[in-house]
Coordinates of C-alpha atoms and ligand atoms in Angstrom, one line a residue:
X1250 CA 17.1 1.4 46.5
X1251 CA 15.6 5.0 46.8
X1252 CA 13.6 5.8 43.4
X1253 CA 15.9 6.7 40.4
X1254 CA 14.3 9.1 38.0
X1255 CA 12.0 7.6 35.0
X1256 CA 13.1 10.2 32.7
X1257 CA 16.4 12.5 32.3
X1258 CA 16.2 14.7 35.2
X1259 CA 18.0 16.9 37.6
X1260 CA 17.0 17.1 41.5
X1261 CA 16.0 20.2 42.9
X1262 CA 14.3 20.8 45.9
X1263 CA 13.2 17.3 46.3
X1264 CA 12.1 16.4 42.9
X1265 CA 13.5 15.2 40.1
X1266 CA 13.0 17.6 37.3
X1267 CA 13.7 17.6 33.6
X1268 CA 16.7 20.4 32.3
X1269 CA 14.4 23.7 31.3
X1270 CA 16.4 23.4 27.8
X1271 CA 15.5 19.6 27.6
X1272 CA 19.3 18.3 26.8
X1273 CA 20.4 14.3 27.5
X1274 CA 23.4 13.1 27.0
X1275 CA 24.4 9.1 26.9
X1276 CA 26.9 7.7 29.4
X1277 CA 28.7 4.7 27.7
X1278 CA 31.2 2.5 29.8
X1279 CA 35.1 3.5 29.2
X1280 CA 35.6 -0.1 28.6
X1281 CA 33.7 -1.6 25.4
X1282 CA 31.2 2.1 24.5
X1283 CA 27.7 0.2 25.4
X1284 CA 25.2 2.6 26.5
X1285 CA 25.2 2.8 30.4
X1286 CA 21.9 5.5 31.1
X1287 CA 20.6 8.4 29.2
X1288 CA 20.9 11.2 31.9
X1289 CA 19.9 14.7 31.7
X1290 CA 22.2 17.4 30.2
X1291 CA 21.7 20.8 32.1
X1292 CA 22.3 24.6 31.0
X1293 CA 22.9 27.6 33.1
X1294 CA 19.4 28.0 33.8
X1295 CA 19.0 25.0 36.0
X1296 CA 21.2 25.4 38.1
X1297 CA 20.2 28.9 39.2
X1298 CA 17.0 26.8 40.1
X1299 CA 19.3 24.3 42.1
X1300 CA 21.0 27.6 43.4
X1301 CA 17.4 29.2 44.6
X1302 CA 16.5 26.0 46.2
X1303 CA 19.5 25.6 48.1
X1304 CA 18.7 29.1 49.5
X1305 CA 16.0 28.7 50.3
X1306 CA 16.3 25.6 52.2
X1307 CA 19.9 27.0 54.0
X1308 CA 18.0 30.4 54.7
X1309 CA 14.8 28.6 56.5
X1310 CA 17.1 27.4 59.3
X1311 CA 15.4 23.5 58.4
X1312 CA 18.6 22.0 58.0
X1313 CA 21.2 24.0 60.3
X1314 CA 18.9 24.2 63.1
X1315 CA 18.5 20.5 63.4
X1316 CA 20.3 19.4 66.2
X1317 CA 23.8 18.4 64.9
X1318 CA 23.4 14.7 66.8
X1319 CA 20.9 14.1 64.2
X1320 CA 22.7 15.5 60.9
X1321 CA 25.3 13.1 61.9
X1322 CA 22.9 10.6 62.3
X1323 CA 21.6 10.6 59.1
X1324 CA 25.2 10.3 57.9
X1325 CA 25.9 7.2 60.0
X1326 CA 21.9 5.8 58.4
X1327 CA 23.5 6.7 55.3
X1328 CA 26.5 4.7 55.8
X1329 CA 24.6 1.8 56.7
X1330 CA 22.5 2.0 53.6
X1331 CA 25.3 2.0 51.2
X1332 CA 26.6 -0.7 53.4
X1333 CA 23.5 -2.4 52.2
X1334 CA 23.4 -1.5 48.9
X1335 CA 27.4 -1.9 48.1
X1336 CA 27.2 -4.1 45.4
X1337 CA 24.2 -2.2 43.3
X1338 CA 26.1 1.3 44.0
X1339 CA 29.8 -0.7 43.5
X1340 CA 28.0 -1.8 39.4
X1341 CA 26.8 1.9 38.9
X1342 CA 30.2 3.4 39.9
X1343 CA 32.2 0.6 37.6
X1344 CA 30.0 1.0 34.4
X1345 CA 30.5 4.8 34.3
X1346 CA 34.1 4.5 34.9
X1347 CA 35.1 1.7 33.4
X1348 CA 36.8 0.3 36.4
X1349 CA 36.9 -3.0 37.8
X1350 CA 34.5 -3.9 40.3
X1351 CA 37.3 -5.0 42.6
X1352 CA 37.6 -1.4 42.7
X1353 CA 34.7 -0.4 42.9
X1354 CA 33.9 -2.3 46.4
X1355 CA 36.9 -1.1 47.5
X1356 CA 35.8 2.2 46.8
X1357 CA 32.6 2.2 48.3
X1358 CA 34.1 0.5 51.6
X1359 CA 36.1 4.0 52.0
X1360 CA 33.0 6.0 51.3
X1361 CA 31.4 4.0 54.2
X1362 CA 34.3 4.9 56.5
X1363 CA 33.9 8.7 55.0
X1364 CA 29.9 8.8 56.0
X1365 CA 30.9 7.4 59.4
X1366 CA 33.8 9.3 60.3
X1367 CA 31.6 13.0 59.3
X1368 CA 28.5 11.1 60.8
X1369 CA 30.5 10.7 64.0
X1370 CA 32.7 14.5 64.0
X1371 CA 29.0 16.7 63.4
X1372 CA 28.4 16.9 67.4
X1373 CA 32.0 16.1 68.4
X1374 CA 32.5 20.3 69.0
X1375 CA 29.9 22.5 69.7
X1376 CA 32.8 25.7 69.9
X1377 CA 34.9 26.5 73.0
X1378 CA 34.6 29.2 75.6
X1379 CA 37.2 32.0 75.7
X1380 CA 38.4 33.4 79.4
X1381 CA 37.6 37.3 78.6
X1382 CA 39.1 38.1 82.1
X1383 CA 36.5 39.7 83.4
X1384 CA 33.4 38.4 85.1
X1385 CA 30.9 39.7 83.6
X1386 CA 31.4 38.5 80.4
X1387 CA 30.7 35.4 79.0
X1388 CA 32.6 35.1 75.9
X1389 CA 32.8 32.2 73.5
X1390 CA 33.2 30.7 70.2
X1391 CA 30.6 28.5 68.0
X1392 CA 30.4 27.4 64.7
X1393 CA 28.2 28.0 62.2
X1394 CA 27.2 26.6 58.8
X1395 CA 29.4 28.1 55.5
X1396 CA 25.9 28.8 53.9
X1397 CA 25.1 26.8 50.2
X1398 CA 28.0 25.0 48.9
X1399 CA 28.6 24.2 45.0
X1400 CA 30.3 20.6 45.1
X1401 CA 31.9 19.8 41.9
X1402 CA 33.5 16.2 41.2
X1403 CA 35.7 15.0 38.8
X1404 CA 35.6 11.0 37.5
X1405 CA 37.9 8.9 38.6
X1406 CA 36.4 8.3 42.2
X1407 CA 33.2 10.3 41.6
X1408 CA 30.9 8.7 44.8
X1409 CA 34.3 9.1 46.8
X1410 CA 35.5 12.3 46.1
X1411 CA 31.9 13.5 46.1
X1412 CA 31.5 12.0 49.7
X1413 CA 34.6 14.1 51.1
X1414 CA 32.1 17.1 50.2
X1415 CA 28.4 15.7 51.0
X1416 CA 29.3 14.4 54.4
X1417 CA 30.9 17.7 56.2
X1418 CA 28.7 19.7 54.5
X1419 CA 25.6 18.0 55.5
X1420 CA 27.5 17.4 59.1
X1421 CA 27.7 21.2 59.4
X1422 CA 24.2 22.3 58.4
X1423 CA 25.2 23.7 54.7
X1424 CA 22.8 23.4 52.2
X1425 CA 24.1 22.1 48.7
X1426 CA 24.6 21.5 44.7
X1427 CA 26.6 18.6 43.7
X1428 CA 27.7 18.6 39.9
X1429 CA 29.5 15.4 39.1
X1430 CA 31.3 14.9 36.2
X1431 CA 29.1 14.7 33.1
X1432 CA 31.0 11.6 32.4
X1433 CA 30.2 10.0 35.6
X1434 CA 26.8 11.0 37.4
X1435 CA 25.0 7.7 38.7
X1436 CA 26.2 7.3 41.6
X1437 CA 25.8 11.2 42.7
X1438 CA 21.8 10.7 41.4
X1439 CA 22.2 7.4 43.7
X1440 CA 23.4 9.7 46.7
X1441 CA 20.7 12.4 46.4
X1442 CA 17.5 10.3 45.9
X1443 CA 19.2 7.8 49.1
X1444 CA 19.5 11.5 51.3
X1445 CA 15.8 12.2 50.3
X1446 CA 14.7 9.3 51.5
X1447 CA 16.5 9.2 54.5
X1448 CA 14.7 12.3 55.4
X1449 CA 17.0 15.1 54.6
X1450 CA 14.8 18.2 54.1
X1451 CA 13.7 19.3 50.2
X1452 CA 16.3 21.9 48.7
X1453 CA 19.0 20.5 51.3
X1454 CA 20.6 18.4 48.8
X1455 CA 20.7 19.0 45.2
X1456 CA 22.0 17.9 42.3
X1457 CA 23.1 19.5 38.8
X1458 CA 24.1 17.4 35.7
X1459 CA 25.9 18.5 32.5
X1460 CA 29.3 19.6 31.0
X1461 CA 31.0 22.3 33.3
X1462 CA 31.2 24.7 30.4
X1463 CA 27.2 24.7 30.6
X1464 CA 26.0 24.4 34.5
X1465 CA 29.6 25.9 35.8
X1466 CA 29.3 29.5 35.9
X1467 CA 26.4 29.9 38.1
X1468 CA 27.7 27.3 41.0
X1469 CA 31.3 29.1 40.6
X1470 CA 30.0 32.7 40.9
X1471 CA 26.1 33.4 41.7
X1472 CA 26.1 35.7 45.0
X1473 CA 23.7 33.2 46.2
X1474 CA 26.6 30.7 46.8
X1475 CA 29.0 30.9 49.7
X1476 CA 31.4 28.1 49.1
X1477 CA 32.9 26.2 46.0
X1478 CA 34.3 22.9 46.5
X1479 CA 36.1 21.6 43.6
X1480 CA 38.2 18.4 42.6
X1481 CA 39.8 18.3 39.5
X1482 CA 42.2 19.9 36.6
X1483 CA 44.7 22.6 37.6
X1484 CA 43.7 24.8 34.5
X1485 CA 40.0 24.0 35.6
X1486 CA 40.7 25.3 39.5
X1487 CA 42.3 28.2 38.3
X1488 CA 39.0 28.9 36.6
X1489 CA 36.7 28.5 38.9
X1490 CA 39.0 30.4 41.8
X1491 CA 38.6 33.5 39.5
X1492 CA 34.9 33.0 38.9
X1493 CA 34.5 32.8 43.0
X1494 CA 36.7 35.6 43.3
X1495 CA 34.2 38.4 42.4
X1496 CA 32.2 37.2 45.5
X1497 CA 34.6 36.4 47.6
X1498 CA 33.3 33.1 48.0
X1499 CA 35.4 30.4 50.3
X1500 CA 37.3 28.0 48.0
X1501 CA 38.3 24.6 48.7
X1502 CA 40.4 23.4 45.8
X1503 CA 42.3 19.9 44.9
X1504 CA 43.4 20.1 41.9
X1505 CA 46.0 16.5 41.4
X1506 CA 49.7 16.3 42.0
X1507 CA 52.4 15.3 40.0
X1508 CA 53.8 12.6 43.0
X1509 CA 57.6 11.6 43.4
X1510 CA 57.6 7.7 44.7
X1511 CA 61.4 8.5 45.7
X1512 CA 63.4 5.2 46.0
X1513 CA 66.9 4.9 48.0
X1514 CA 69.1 2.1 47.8
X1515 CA 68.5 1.3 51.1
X1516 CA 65.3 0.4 50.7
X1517 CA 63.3 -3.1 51.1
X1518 CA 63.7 -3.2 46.9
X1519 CA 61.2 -6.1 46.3
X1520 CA 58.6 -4.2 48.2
X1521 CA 59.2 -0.8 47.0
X1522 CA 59.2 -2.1 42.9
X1523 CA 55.6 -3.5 43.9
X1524 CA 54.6 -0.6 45.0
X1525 CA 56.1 1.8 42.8
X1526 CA 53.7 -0.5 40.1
X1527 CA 50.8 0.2 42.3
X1528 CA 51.7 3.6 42.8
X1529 CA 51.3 4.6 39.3
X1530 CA 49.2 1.9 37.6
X1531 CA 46.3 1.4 39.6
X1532 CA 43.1 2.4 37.9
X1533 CA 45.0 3.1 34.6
X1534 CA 47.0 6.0 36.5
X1535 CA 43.8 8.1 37.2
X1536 CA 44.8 8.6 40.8
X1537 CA 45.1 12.2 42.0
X1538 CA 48.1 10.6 44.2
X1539 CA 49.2 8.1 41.6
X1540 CA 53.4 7.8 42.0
X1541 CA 53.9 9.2 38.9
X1542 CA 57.3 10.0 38.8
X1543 CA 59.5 7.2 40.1
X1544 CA 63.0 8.9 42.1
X1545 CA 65.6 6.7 42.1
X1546 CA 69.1 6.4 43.9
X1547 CA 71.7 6.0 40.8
X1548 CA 73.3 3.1 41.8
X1549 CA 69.9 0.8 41.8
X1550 CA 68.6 2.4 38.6
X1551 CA 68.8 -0.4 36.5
X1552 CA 67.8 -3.4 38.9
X1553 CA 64.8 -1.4 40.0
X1554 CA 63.8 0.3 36.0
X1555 CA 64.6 -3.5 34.7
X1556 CA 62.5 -5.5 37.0
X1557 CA 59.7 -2.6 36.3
X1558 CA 59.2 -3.1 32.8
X1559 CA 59.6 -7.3 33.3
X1560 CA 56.4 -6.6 35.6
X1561 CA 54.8 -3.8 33.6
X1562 CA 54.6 -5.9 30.3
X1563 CA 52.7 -8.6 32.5
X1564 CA 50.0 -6.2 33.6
X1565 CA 46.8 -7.7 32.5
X1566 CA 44.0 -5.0 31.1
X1567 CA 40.1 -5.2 31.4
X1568 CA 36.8 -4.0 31.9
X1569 CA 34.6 -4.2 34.8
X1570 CA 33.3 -7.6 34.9
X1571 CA 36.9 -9.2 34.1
X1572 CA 38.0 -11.1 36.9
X1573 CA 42.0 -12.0 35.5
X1574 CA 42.1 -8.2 34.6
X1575 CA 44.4 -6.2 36.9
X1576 CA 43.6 -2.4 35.4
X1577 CA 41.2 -0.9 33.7
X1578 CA 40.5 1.9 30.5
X1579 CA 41.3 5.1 30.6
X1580 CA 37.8 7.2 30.9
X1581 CA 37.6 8.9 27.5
X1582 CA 38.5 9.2 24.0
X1583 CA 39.8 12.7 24.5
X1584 CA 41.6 10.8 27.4
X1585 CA 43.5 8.6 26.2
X1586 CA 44.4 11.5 23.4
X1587 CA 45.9 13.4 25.8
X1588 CA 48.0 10.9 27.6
X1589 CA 49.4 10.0 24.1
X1590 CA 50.3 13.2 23.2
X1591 CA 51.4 13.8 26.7
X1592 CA 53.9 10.6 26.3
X1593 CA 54.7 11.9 22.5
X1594 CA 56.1 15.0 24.3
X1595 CA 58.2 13.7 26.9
X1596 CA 60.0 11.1 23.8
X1597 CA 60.5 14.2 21.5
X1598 CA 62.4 16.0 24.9
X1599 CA 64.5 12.9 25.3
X1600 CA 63.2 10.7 27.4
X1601 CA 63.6 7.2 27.1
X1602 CA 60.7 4.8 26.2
X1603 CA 60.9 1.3 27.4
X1604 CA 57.3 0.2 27.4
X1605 CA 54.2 0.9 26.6
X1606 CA 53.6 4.2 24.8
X1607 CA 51.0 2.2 22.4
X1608 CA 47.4 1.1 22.8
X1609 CA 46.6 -2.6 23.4
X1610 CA 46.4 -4.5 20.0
X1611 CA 44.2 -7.3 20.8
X1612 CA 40.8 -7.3 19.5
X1613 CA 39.4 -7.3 22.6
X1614 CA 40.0 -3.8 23.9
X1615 CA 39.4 -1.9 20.5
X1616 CA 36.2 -0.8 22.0
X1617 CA 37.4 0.5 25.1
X1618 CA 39.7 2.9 25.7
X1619 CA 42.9 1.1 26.4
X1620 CA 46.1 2.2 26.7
X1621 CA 49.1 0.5 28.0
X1622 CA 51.5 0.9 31.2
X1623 CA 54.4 3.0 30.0
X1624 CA 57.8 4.0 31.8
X1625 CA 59.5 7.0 30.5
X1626 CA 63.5 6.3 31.4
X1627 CA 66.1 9.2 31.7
X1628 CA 63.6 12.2 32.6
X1629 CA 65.1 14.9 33.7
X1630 CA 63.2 18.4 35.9
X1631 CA 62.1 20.7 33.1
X1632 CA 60.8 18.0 30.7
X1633 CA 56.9 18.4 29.8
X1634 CA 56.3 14.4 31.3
X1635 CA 57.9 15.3 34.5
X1636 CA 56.2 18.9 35.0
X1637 CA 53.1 18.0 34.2
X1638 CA 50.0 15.8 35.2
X1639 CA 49.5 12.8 32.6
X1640 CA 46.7 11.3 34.9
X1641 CA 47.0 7.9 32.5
X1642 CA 49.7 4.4 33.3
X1643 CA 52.8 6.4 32.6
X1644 CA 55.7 6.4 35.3
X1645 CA 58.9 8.7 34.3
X1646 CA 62.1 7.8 35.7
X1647 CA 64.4 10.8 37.8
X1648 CA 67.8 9.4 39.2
X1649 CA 69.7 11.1 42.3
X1650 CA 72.8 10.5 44.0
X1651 CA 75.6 12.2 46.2
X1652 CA 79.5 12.1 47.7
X1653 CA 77.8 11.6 51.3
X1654 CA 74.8 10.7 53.1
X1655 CA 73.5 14.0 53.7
X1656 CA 74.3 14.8 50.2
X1657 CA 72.3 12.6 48.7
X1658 CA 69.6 13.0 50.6
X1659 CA 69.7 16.5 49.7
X1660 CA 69.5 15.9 46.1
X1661 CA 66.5 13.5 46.5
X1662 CA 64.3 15.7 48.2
X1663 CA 65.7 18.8 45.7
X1664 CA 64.1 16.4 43.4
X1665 CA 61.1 15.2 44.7
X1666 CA 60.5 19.1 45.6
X1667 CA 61.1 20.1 41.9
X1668 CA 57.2 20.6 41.0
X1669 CA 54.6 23.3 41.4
X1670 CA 52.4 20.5 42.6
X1671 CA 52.1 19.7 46.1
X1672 CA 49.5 16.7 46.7
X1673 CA 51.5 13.2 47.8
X1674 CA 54.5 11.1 47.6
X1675 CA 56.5 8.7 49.3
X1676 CA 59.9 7.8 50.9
X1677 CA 61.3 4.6 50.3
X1678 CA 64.3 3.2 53.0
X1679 CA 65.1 0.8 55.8
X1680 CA 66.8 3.5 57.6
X1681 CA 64.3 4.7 59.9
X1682 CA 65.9 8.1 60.7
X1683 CA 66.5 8.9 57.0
X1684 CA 63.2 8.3 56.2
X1685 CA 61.7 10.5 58.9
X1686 CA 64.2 13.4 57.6
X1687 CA 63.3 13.3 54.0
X1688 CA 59.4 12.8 55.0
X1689 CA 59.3 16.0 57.2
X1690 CA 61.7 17.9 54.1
X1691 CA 59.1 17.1 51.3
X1692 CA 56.6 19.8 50.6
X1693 CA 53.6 17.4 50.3
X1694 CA 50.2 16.8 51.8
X1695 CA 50.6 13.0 52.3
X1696 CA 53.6 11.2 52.7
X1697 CA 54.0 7.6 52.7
X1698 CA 57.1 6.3 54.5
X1699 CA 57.5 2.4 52.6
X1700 CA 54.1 2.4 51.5
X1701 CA 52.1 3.8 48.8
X1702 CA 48.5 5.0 48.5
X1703 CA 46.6 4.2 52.1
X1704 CA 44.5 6.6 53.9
X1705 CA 42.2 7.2 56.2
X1706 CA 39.0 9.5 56.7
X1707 CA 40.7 10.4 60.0
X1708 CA 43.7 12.1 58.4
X1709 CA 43.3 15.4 56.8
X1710 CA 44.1 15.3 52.9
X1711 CA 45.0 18.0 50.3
X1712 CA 48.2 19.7 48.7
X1713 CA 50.9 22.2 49.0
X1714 CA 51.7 24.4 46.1
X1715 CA 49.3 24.8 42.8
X1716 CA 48.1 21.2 44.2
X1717 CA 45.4 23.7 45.8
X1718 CA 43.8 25.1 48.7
X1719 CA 42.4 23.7 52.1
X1720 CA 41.7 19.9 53.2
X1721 CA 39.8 17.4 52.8
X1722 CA 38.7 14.0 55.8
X1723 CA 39.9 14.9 59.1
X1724 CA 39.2 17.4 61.0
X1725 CA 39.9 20.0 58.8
X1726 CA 37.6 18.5 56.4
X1727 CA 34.6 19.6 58.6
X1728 CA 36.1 23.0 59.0
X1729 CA 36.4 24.0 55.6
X1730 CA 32.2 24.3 55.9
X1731 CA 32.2 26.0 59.2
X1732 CA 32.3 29.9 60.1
X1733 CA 33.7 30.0 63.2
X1734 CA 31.7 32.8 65.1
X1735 CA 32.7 34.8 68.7
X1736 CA 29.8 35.6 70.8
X1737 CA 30.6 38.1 73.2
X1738 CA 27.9 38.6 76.2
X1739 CA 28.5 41.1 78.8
X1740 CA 26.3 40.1 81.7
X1741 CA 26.1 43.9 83.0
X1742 CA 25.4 46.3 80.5
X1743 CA 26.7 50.1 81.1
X1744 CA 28.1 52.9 79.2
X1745 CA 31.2 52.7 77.3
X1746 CA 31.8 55.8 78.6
X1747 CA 33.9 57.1 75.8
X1748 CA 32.2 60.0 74.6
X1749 CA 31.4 62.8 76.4
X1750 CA 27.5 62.5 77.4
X1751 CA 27.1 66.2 77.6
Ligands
LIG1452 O1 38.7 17.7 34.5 P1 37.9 19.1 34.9 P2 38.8 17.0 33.1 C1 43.1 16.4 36.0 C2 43.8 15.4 35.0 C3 42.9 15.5 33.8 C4 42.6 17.0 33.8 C5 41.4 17.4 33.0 O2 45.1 15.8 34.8 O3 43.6 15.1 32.7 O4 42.4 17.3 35.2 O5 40.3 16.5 33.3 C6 33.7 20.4 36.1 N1 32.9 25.4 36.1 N2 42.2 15.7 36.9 O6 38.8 17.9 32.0 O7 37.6 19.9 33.8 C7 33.5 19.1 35.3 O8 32.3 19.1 34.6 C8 32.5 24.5 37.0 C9 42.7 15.6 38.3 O9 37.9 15.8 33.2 O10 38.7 19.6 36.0 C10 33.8 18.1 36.3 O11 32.6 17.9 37.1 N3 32.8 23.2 36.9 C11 41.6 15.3 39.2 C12 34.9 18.7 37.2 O12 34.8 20.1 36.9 C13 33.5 22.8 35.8 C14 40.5 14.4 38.8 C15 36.3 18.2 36.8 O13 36.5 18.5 35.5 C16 34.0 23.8 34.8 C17 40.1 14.6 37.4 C18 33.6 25.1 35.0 N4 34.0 26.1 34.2 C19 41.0 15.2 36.5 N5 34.6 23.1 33.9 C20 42.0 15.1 40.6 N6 42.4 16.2 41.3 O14 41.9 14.1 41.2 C21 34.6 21.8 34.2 N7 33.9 21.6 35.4

């Protein structure tokens, strides 16, 4: 492993170095509060060092003009050192989270395929020449690096969603500031010592700890900054887009999804009430993508709501090292507050509770914080639990139906479409043509067609609506960090001739 700072500490242009204001804060494990690591705690005034640095390093041309063969080369050396290191880096991301290290792996396995897949695109297109139509001129379009980019992460996949940043950024020539979530920051100070010693050059790669309150405003709206990249809440985003606005920075925003998992009675029903389980109650519902709001034909309501409560009652809870567990804690305190309140709200507007809504009572998880899978039955548009993000194990229950085929179609994807999110969701039916119809209809960034929740770094990945702005993976993802640039040469210089010379 690449050295890990004795002492609280930020990294900035290749050193770890303590907050001016000497804050720490203590990151305890979701699941039972022990103490985790004592990590710095940043104020503004750091990371206008981080900012400087970055600068600096973009402005020197070190990292830009280094032949982009080799920037993706030290992507695919980094890839083969987390590859190495999985099960170290899979411990770190699981005690900060809380998660289970089934997870973890799992996770880190996809950050291995992101590293690759950026480490493989950074030389893949150098820019295209344009036919001016005229001989003389040689006219054509590169790319250049975005400038220094301020990377901010949220916690419930922080080495992944950090990743989808690091890598095109670093594959493009950028110079950057990653600011993980305070609650989550090993396996970012993992990632920036590993790039250092891999060779990537000082002031490339930086990294920023602390609440976003106190390090935030400078990476959102210093002039030194040309791009913000964030992940996280919608009232967050909105933020931080007006922060960047004054500078017209580029913004690249995702900002969660409130996810129909839409259900016809067609459908393969054993497979799609597995899913719709997974869809929603993997990692405790902290999924941007998680299939929070189950859409289901009327007439299989009641098999398919029945059968998920039998199943959701059997979900076994647990922390990291707990092999029979099947979910994990939520991340916080203030978490779990939120999703009660949140489930508090949709009960008081009518809907129907049928399990869950309480904390586990056994002894076992009064440390962490638990809370158990909850469906919300008889939602209807308009309700607070429907509208808006939970982001805990709580699935709310929409029914559709119609006179015809077409018709009930139609008032699935009216449904599904009902939401100022945009992010994911899923179609559910053995009738191939119907499914096809409905995917291309819902105003969504990933659709899954009887399947819930793969992807692949290949495949671009963002939202539609207040979901946010841009992609991530794929192509695109490379693009967001890019300038595209026309170079016009005419090969015989003369007069313009326009103005009279006399
Ligand atoms: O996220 P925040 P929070 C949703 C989910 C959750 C809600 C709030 O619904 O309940 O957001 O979660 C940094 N300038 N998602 O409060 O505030 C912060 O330090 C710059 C969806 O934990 O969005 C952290 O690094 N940065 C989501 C990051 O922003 C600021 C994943 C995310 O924190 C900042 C997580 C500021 N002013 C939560 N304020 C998803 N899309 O997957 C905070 N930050």
């Amino acid at each position: 492993m690449a050295p890990k700072p004795t002492t609280p500490a930020h990294f900035i242009d290749g050193e770890w170095v303590a907050p001016l204001e000497g804050g720490t804060r203590e990151i305890r494990c979701p699941a039972d509060g022990s103490l985790v690591a004592t990590v710095a705690e940043g104020s503004a005034a750091d990371s206008e060092a981080a900012i400087a640095a970055a600068r600096r390093a973009f402005d020197s041309g070190v990292w830009s003009s280094t032949p982009a063969v080799e920037r993706g080369a030290l992507l695919l050396a980094l890839a083969d050192r987390l590859e190495a290191e999985k099960e170290e880096v899979a411990r770190l991301e699981a005690l900060d989270t809380g998660k289970r290290m089934v997870e973890a792996r799992i996770d880190m396995d996809d950050i291995i395929g992101v590293f690759r897949h950026f480490g493989k695109l950074a030389d893949a297109d150098a820019g295209r020449v344009v036919d001016a139509g005229m001989p003389s001129v040689a006219s054509r379009v590169v790319y250049e690096p975005v400038g220094v980019c301020s990377l901010i992460s949220p916690w419930n996949y922080p080495l992944l969603q950090t990743s989808w940043k690091v890598a095109p950024a670093i594959a493009a020539g950028c110079a950057f500031i990653v600011k993980p979530s305070e609650l989550t920051p090993s396996t970012s100070m993992w990632l920036v010592a590993t790039l250092d010693d891999l060779g990537l050059p000082k002031g490339v790669g930086n990294l920023i700890l602390g609440a976003g309150a106190a390090v935030g405003d400078p990476l959102t709206s210093d002039p030194r900054v040309d791009m913000v990249s964030f992940t996280g809440g919608l009232v967050t985003g909105k933020r931080i887009m007006a922060s960047a606005a004054e500078t017209v920075k580029k913004i690249a925003l995702e900002l969660g999804g409130k996810n129909p998992n839409v259900v016809f009675a067609d459908a393969d029903l054993p497979a799609a009430i597995d899913n719709a389980l997974t869809a929603i109650f993997l990692d405790s519902g902290q999924v941007c993508s998680a299939g929070s709001r189950l859409i289901v034909e009327a007439s299989i309501h009641d098999e398919v709501v029945d059968e998920l409560v039998r199943r959701a009652e059997k979900i076994r809870l647990g922390g990291p090292f707990d092999e029979r567990a099947e979910t994990g804690p939520l991340i916080s305190a203030a978490h779990r507050e939120k999703v009660e309140a949140y489930v508090a709200a949709g009960i008081a507007e009518g809907a129907v509770l049928r399990t869950g809504g309480t904390r586990p009572e056994a002894e076992q998880y009064q440390a962490g914080f638990y809370y158990l899978p909850t469906i919300l039955d008889e939602c209807r548009s308009g309700m607070s639990c429907v509208r808006d993000e939970s982001f805990g194990p709580v699935l709310t229950v929409e029914t559709f139906e119609g006179d015809d085929p077409d018709s009930v179609e139609d008032a699935a994807v009216a449904i599904a479409n009902d939401t100022h999110y945009g992010l994911a969701g899923a179609v559910w039916s053995q009738n191939a043509g119907r499914a096809e119809r409905v995917a291309r209809r819902l105003r969504h960034g990933t659709i899954w067609i009887n399947d819930y929740h793969p992807y692949v770094p290949q495949a671009e990945w963002g939202g539609f609506g207040q979901s946010g702005i841009g992609r991530e993976l794929g192509v695109a993802g490379l693009e967001e960090y890019r300038e595209a640039k026309h170079i016009w040469h005419n090969t015989r210089s003369a007069p313009a001739g326009w103005f009279d010379a006399d």
